[in-house]
Amino acid sequence: MSSTRLMATQFTSGGQTCPSRPCVNVSPGVALIDERIAITVSSLRPLQRVTVQAWVEERKAVFSSCGHFVADQQGQVDISQLASLGGTYKGVDSMGLFWSLKPVPGASTKTRIIASDVTTPLVFKLSVIDDHIPFDDLQLPTTVVLATGEVKRWYKHSSVRRIVVREGSLRGTLFLPAGVGPFPGVIDLFGSTGGLLEFRAALLASKGFASFALGYFGYDDLPKTLDDLELDYFLDAVDWLASHPSVQPGGIGVVGTSKGGELAFVMGMFSDKVKAVVNISGSPAFSFADLKKSGKSHIKALTMDFSKLDYTDEGVIAINSFQYDSSAFIPVWEKNAAVLYLCGEEDGTWETKRAEMFKASFPEEKRDNIEVVIYPRTGHLIEPPYMPLCRSSYHRILDMVFVWGGQPEAHAAAQEDAWKRLLHFLHKHLPKKHHTTSRL
């Protein structure tokens, strides 16, 4: 943040009381990313107008948010009790400063906060600024900063072990909770941008799961594109995790977002070791390129019709670019895995009403095995709770900006609910023995 702003009686608090000058209290000051926190500002003037700003930097992404508050008669602002009257969110919400984060003025709006290193926290800087300052003016040198603070939010609990996996052809990272186990096991996959994302697997391990972040293309020595995916790679991953000595015997779960959700369906379709499948915003049919077995096409893919892409100022909307029929649906019901299907109504990449069609395609006697949740005003990228909405971002494989969709407040509510449902679902359907603390 700019160092030229006026720092009036600046004081940074780690939770202590500050009777004579304004200070910020954060509790807890160190927390997991899915944990609600309390932020209070004390020793203000009665009814003083202030702006509370949050700021976070992750690689090249710089995000900020703010709320406008009026102190109570005791000169205190408790963000969990007082309504924000303006800024990036309005109303009473203790986590409003987090889910309403957006790129700072002048930065690209088509970006996403992704934790690139789960062994370090996201550090959110807090500032209390005199008067109600519009978001676009927060960095002006005339703003008067009354107090500062910070909160460190982690995806990985300090007790979780991170183990790089290079077993045969498998590539990824295994996260194990504290203790000797065994723990319920989960494979975690992401989408068609490739690489290896670890943040959700780290958070799942922090909740007591042995979680395997599985890379499948565009990482290490794996295939460079989606054209060369082999079914056996994914079934090998299931076998490896299900037989791991730290994993509770009796079957595992698979969680996947977008393309990873399709693959989660495939793994549940082919392996009876998969007992629970969570598809987050993934198509019910395989897409982009055929899935192969021994180099030959095994599952035919829907291909994108580029002539039906809708080009807008915000980016490309792909909702009409795939043509579905029920014959293309992935029959995940074949091995009787339980299925949780989480979708956003305003997903810009596919028509999520297809999820209800997918449920209807289940054999009648197996429809109780699937739960479909379609969240209103919610987009494609349903993340762990309290992270900001990414409405659009650059897709490096397709070399275009995609509109993922969603509205910030509704999307935030969906993320909080989806995470609770996901954890409950996995606990319900996976073998149980050992769970660890989920607080830092």
mmCIF file of N, CA, C and O in Angstrom, residues 257-313:
data_model
loop_
_atom_site.group_PDB
_atom_site.id
_atom_site.type_symbol
_atom_site.label_atom_id
_atom_site.label_comp_id
_atom_site.label_asym_id
_atom_site.label_seq_id
_atom_site.Cartn_x
_atom_site.Cartn_y
_atom_site.Cartn_z
ATOM 1 N N THR A 257 -13.324 -29.831 -9.542
ATOM 2 C CA THR A 257 -13.931 -28.601 -10.051
ATOM 3 C C THR A 257 -13.783 -28.549 -11.571
ATOM 4 O O THR A 257 -12.716 -28.844 -12.106
ATOM 5 N N SER A 258 -14.876 -28.190 -12.258
ATOM 6 C CA SER A 258 -14.868 -27.991 -13.703
ATOM 7 C C SER A 258 -14.445 -29.284 -14.406
ATOM 8 O O SER A 258 -15.078 -30.317 -14.225
ATOM 9 N N LYS A 259 -13.391 -29.264 -15.202
ATOM 10 C CA LYS A 259 -12.926 -30.496 -15.850
ATOM 11 C C LYS A 259 -12.632 -31.577 -14.816
ATOM 12 O O LYS A 259 -12.867 -32.769 -15.054
ATOM 13 N N GLY A 260 -12.134 -31.171 -13.659
ATOM 14 C CA GLY A 260 -11.887 -32.119 -12.585
ATOM 15 C C GLY A 260 -13.156 -32.782 -12.089
ATOM 16 O O GLY A 260 -13.134 -33.933 -11.634
ATOM 17 N N GLY A 261 -14.293 -32.080 -12.184
ATOM 18 C CA GLY A 261 -15.569 -32.671 -11.816
ATOM 19 C C GLY A 261 -15.980 -33.770 -12.780
ATOM 20 O O GLY A 261 -16.521 -34.809 -12.373
ATOM 21 N N GLU A 262 -15.744 -33.544 -14.073
ATOM 22 C CA GLU A 262 -16.006 -34.591 -15.061
ATOM 23 C C GLU A 262 -15.170 -35.832 -14.751
ATOM 24 O O GLU A 262 -15.661 -36.974 -14.785
ATOM 25 N N LEU A 263 -13.896 -35.617 -14.447
ATOM 26 C CA LEU A 263 -13.003 -36.729 -14.146
ATOM 27 C C LEU A 263 -13.411 -37.433 -12.860
ATOM 28 O O LEU A 263 -13.263 -38.660 -12.741
ATOM 29 N N ALA A 264 -13.934 -36.678 -11.898
ATOM 30 C CA ALA A 264 -14.447 -37.299 -10.676
ATOM 31 C C ALA A 264 -15.592 -38.250 -11.009
ATOM 32 O O ALA A 264 -15.675 -39.368 -10.464
ATOM 33 N N PHE A 265 -16.483 -37.828 -11.924
ATOM 34 C CA PHE A 265 -17.556 -38.716 -12.372
ATOM 35 C C PHE A 265 -16.987 -39.976 -13.033
ATOM 36 O O PHE A 265 -17.464 -41.094 -12.801
ATOM 37 N N VAL A 266 -15.976 -39.804 -13.866
ATOM 38 C CA VAL A 266 -15.376 -40.950 -14.557
ATOM 39 C C VAL A 266 -14.762 -41.935 -13.555
ATOM 40 O O VAL A 266 -14.936 -43.157 -13.671
ATOM 41 N N MET A 267 -14.070 -41.405 -12.555
ATOM 42 C CA MET A 267 -13.437 -42.273 -11.562
ATOM 43 C C MET A 267 -14.487 -43.026 -10.753
ATOM 44 O O MET A 267 -14.324 -44.206 -10.436
ATOM 45 N N GLY A 268 -15.597 -42.336 -10.433
ATOM 46 C CA GLY A 268 -16.685 -43.009 -9.749
ATOM 47 C C GLY A 268 -17.384 -44.041 -10.618
ATOM 48 O O GLY A 268 -17.898 -45.045 -10.121
ATOM 49 N N MET A 269 -17.392 -43.801 -11.918
ATOM 50 C CA MET A 269 -18.021 -44.732 -12.863
ATOM 51 C C MET A 269 -17.228 -46.038 -12.980
ATOM 52 O O MET A 269 -17.810 -47.130 -13.050
ATOM 53 N N PHE A 270 -15.890 -45.944 -12.977
ATOM 54 C CA PHE A 270 -15.070 -47.106 -13.280
ATOM 55 C C PHE A 270 -14.522 -47.836 -12.050
ATOM 56 O O PHE A 270 -14.072 -48.981 -12.187
ATOM 57 N N SER A 271 -14.508 -47.217 -10.895
ATOM 58 C CA SER A 271 -13.890 -47.857 -9.731
ATOM 59 C C SER A 271 -14.862 -47.962 -8.568
ATOM 60 O O SER A 271 -15.407 -46.948 -8.124
ATOM 61 N N ASP A 272 -15.024 -49.187 -8.050
ATOM 62 C CA ASP A 272 -15.881 -49.356 -6.874
ATOM 63 C C ASP A 272 -15.160 -48.951 -5.591
ATOM 64 O O ASP A 272 -15.743 -49.013 -4.506
ATOM 65 N N LYS A 273 -13.902 -48.519 -5.710
ATOM 66 C CA LYS A 273 -13.188 -47.983 -4.548
ATOM 67 C C LYS A 273 -13.563 -46.526 -4.280
ATOM 68 O O LYS A 273 -13.235 -45.986 -3.223
ATOM 69 N N VAL A 274 -14.220 -45.885 -5.238
ATOM 70 C CA VAL A 274 -14.694 -44.508 -5.070
ATOM 71 C C VAL A 274 -16.090 -44.558 -4.484
ATOM 72 O O VAL A 274 -17.041 -45.010 -5.140
ATOM 73 N N LYS A 275 -16.232 -44.107 -3.247
ATOM 74 C CA LYS A 275 -17.514 -44.171 -2.540
ATOM 75 C C LYS A 275 -18.267 -42.849 -2.539
ATOM 76 O O LYS A 275 -19.487 -42.831 -2.330
ATOM 77 N N ALA A 276 -17.555 -41.742 -2.761
ATOM 78 C CA ALA A 276 -18.184 -40.417 -2.706
ATOM 79 C C ALA A 276 -17.569 -39.529 -3.771
ATOM 80 O O ALA A 276 -16.339 -39.448 -3.878
ATOM 81 N N VAL A 277 -18.412 -38.879 -4.568
ATOM 82 C CA VAL A 277 -17.962 -38.018 -5.662
ATOM 83 C C VAL A 277 -18.591 -36.637 -5.489
ATOM 84 O O VAL A 277 -19.810 -36.523 -5.346
ATOM 85 N N VAL A 278 -17.755 -35.608 -5.517
ATOM 86 C CA VAL A 278 -18.235 -34.222 -5.498
ATOM 87 C C VAL A 278 -17.807 -33.558 -6.797
ATOM 88 O O VAL A 278 -16.614 -33.424 -7.066
ATOM 89 N N ASN A 279 -18.783 -33.162 -7.600
ATOM 90 C CA ASN A 279 -18.527 -32.435 -8.840
ATOM 91 C C ASN A 279 -18.948 -30.989 -8.621
ATOM 92 O O ASN A 279 -20.118 -30.698 -8.383
ATOM 93 N N ILE A 280 -17.969 -30.083 -8.698
ATOM 94 C CA ILE A 280 -18.231 -28.656 -8.524
ATOM 95 C C ILE A 280 -18.129 -27.991 -9.898
ATOM 96 O O ILE A 280 -17.033 -27.863 -10.459
ATOM 97 N N SER A 281 -19.265 -27.648 -10.465
ATOM 98 C CA SER A 281 -19.328 -26.875 -11.713
ATOM 99 C C SER A 281 -18.781 -27.615 -12.923
ATOM 100 O O SER A 281 -18.473 -26.992 -13.942
ATOM 101 N N GLY A 282 -18.658 -28.931 -12.839
ATOM 102 C CA GLY A 282 -18.198 -29.698 -13.990
ATOM 103 C C GLY A 282 -19.365 -30.185 -14.821
ATOM 104 O O GLY A 282 -20.455 -30.446 -14.315
ATOM 105 N N SER A 283 -19.146 -30.340 -16.096
ATOM 106 C CA SER A 283 -20.175 -30.833 -16.996
ATOM 107 C C SER A 283 -20.544 -32.274 -16.647
ATOM 108 O O SER A 283 -19.708 -33.039 -16.163
ATOM 109 N N PRO A 284 -21.798 -32.684 -16.916
ATOM 110 C CA PRO A 284 -22.180 -34.089 -16.725
ATOM 111 C C PRO A 284 -21.709 -34.988 -17.858
ATOM 112 O O PRO A 284 -21.868 -36.204 -17.803
ATOM 113 N N ALA A 285 -21.133 -34.397 -18.909
ATOM 114 C CA ALA A 285 -20.584 -35.147 -20.038
ATOM 115 C C ALA A 285 -19.109 -34.802 -20.181
ATOM 116 O O ALA A 285 -18.672 -33.718 -19.798
ATOM 117 N N PHE A 286 -18.343 -35.707 -20.733
ATOM 118 C CA PHE A 286 -16.923 -35.453 -20.925
ATOM 119 C C PHE A 286 -16.746 -34.432 -22.043
ATOM 120 O O PHE A 286 -17.469 -34.475 -23.051
ATOM 121 N N SER A 287 -15.770 -33.532 -21.886
ATOM 122 C CA SER A 287 -15.658 -32.428 -22.838
ATOM 123 C C SER A 287 -14.221 -32.232 -23.330
ATOM 124 O O SER A 287 -13.276 -32.769 -22.774
ATOM 125 N N PHE A 288 -14.103 -31.458 -24.367
ATOM 126 C CA PHE A 288 -12.858 -30.994 -25.000
ATOM 127 C C PHE A 288 -12.176 -32.068 -25.833
ATOM 128 O O PHE A 288 -12.004 -31.901 -27.040
ATOM 129 N N ALA A 289 -11.717 -33.176 -25.219
ATOM 130 C CA ALA A 289 -10.981 -34.206 -25.959
ATOM 131 C C ALA A 289 -11.316 -35.570 -25.380
ATOM 132 O O ALA A 289 -11.555 -35.706 -24.185
ATOM 133 N N ASP A 290 -11.324 -36.586 -26.248
ATOM 134 C CA ASP A 290 -11.672 -37.931 -25.799
ATOM 135 C C ASP A 290 -10.719 -38.409 -24.694
ATOM 136 O O ASP A 290 -9.524 -38.097 -24.713
ATOM 137 N N LEU A 291 -11.267 -39.176 -23.753
ATOM 138 C CA LEU A 291 -10.446 -39.849 -22.764
ATOM 139 C C LEU A 291 -10.005 -41.185 -23.361
ATOM 140 O O LEU A 291 -10.829 -41.939 -23.895
ATOM 141 N N LYS A 292 -8.716 -41.467 -23.264
ATOM 142 C CA LYS A 292 -8.158 -42.626 -23.951
ATOM 143 C C LYS A 292 -7.863 -43.777 -22.989
ATOM 144 O O LYS A 292 -7.743 -43.592 -21.781
ATOM 145 N N LYS A 293 -7.770 -44.949 -23.563
ATOM 146 C CA LYS A 293 -7.289 -46.137 -22.860
ATOM 147 C C LYS A 293 -6.336 -46.844 -23.798
ATOM 148 O O LYS A 293 -6.713 -47.202 -24.920
ATOM 149 N N SER A 294 -5.078 -46.974 -23.338
ATOM 150 C CA SER A 294 -4.016 -47.563 -24.169
ATOM 151 C C SER A 294 -3.905 -46.850 -25.511
ATOM 152 O O SER A 294 -3.702 -47.467 -26.561
ATOM 153 N N GLY A 295 -4.057 -45.528 -25.487
ATOM 154 C CA GLY A 295 -3.876 -44.712 -26.673
ATOM 155 C C GLY A 295 -5.067 -44.612 -27.594
ATOM 156 O O GLY A 295 -5.030 -43.861 -28.570
ATOM 157 N N LYS A 296 -6.137 -45.348 -27.298
ATOM 158 C CA LYS A 296 -7.318 -45.323 -28.149
ATOM 159 C C LYS A 296 -8.492 -44.662 -27.434
ATOM 160 O O LYS A 296 -8.618 -44.757 -26.209
ATOM 161 N N SER A 297 -9.351 -44.014 -28.199
ATOM 162 C CA SER A 297 -10.504 -43.326 -27.618
ATOM 163 C C SER A 297 -11.357 -44.305 -26.820
ATOM 164 O O SER A 297 -11.718 -45.380 -27.302
ATOM 165 N N HIS A 298 -11.675 -43.914 -25.579
ATOM 166 C CA HIS A 298 -12.469 -44.776 -24.707
ATOM 167 C C HIS A 298 -13.774 -44.101 -24.290
ATOM 168 O O HIS A 298 -14.810 -44.748 -24.212
ATOM 169 N N ILE A 299 -13.694 -42.798 -23.998
ATOM 170 C CA ILE A 299 -14.898 -42.011 -23.725
ATOM 171 C C ILE A 299 -14.911 -40.846 -24.698
ATOM 172 O O ILE A 299 -13.998 -40.016 -24.721
ATOM 173 N N LYS A 300 -15.946 -40.790 -25.520
ATOM 174 C CA LYS A 300 -16.061 -39.738 -26.531
ATOM 175 C C LYS A 300 -16.388 -38.412 -25.853
ATOM 176 O O LYS A 300 -17.229 -38.353 -24.938
ATOM 177 N N ALA A 301 -15.739 -37.367 -26.279
ATOM 178 C CA ALA A 301 -15.925 -36.055 -25.667
ATOM 179 C C ALA A 301 -16.805 -35.151 -26.524
ATOM 180 O O ALA A 301 -16.778 -35.224 -27.751
ATOM 181 N N LEU A 302 -17.574 -34.299 -25.842
ATOM 182 C CA LEU A 302 -18.230 -33.194 -26.524
ATOM 183 C C LEU A 302 -17.173 -32.179 -26.912
ATOM 184 O O LEU A 302 -16.285 -31.868 -26.115
ATOM 185 N N THR A 303 -17.234 -31.652 -28.103
ATOM 186 C CA THR A 303 -16.263 -30.653 -28.522
ATOM 187 C C THR A 303 -16.908 -29.275 -28.525
ATOM 188 O O THR A 303 -18.113 -29.129 -28.743
ATOM 189 N N MET A 304 -16.086 -28.284 -28.268
ATOM 190 C CA MET A 304 -16.574 -26.915 -28.213
ATOM 191 C C MET A 304 -16.815 -26.384 -29.624
ATOM 192 O O MET A 304 -15.951 -26.496 -30.498
ATOM 193 N N ASP A 305 -17.996 -25.812 -29.845
ATOM 194 C CA ASP A 305 -18.313 -25.161 -31.113
ATOM 195 C C ASP A 305 -17.949 -23.685 -30.969
ATOM 196 O O ASP A 305 -18.688 -22.897 -30.378
ATOM 197 N N PHE A 306 -16.783 -23.320 -31.491
ATOM 198 C CA PHE A 306 -16.276 -21.962 -31.305
ATOM 199 C C PHE A 306 -17.153 -20.920 -31.981
ATOM 200 O O PHE A 306 -17.134 -19.745 -31.610
ATOM 201 N N SER A 307 -17.958 -21.325 -32.961
ATOM 202 C CA SER A 307 -18.837 -20.366 -33.637
ATOM 203 C C SER A 307 -19.979 -19.918 -32.731
ATOM 204 O O SER A 307 -20.636 -18.915 -33.022
ATOM 205 N N LYS A 308 -20.203 -20.654 -31.628
ATOM 206 C CA LYS A 308 -21.301 -20.318 -30.719
ATOM 207 C C LYS A 308 -20.830 -19.639 -29.443
ATOM 208 O O LYS A 308 -21.606 -19.474 -28.512
ATOM 209 N N LEU A 309 -19.558 -19.249 -29.421
ATOM 210 C CA LEU A 309 -19.065 -18.465 -28.292
ATOM 211 C C LEU A 309 -19.620 -17.050 -28.399
ATOM 212 O O LEU A 309 -19.711 -16.480 -29.485
ATOM 213 N N ASP A 310 -19.972 -16.485 -27.261
ATOM 214 C CA ASP A 310 -20.512 -15.128 -27.208
ATOM 215 C C ASP A 310 -19.426 -14.201 -26.678
ATOM 216 O O ASP A 310 -19.034 -14.283 -25.508
ATOM 217 N N TYR A 311 -18.913 -13.323 -27.543
ATOM 218 C CA TYR A 311 -17.830 -12.423 -27.177
ATOM 219 C C TYR A 311 -18.404 -11.133 -26.601
ATOM 220 O O TYR A 311 -19.161 -10.430 -27.273
ATOM 221 N N THR A 312 -18.045 -10.829 -25.357
ATOM 222 C CA THR A 312 -18.527 -9.627 -24.674
ATOM 223 C C THR A 312 -17.335 -8.805 -24.195
ATOM 224 O O THR A 312 -16.188 -9.256 -24.245
ATOM 225 N N ASP A 313 -17.617 -7.599 -23.697
ATOM 226 C CA ASP A 313 -16.543 -6.760 -23.164
ATOM 227 C C ASP A 313 -15.877 -7.413 -21.956
ATOM 228 O O ASP A 313 -14.692 -7.182 -21.685
#
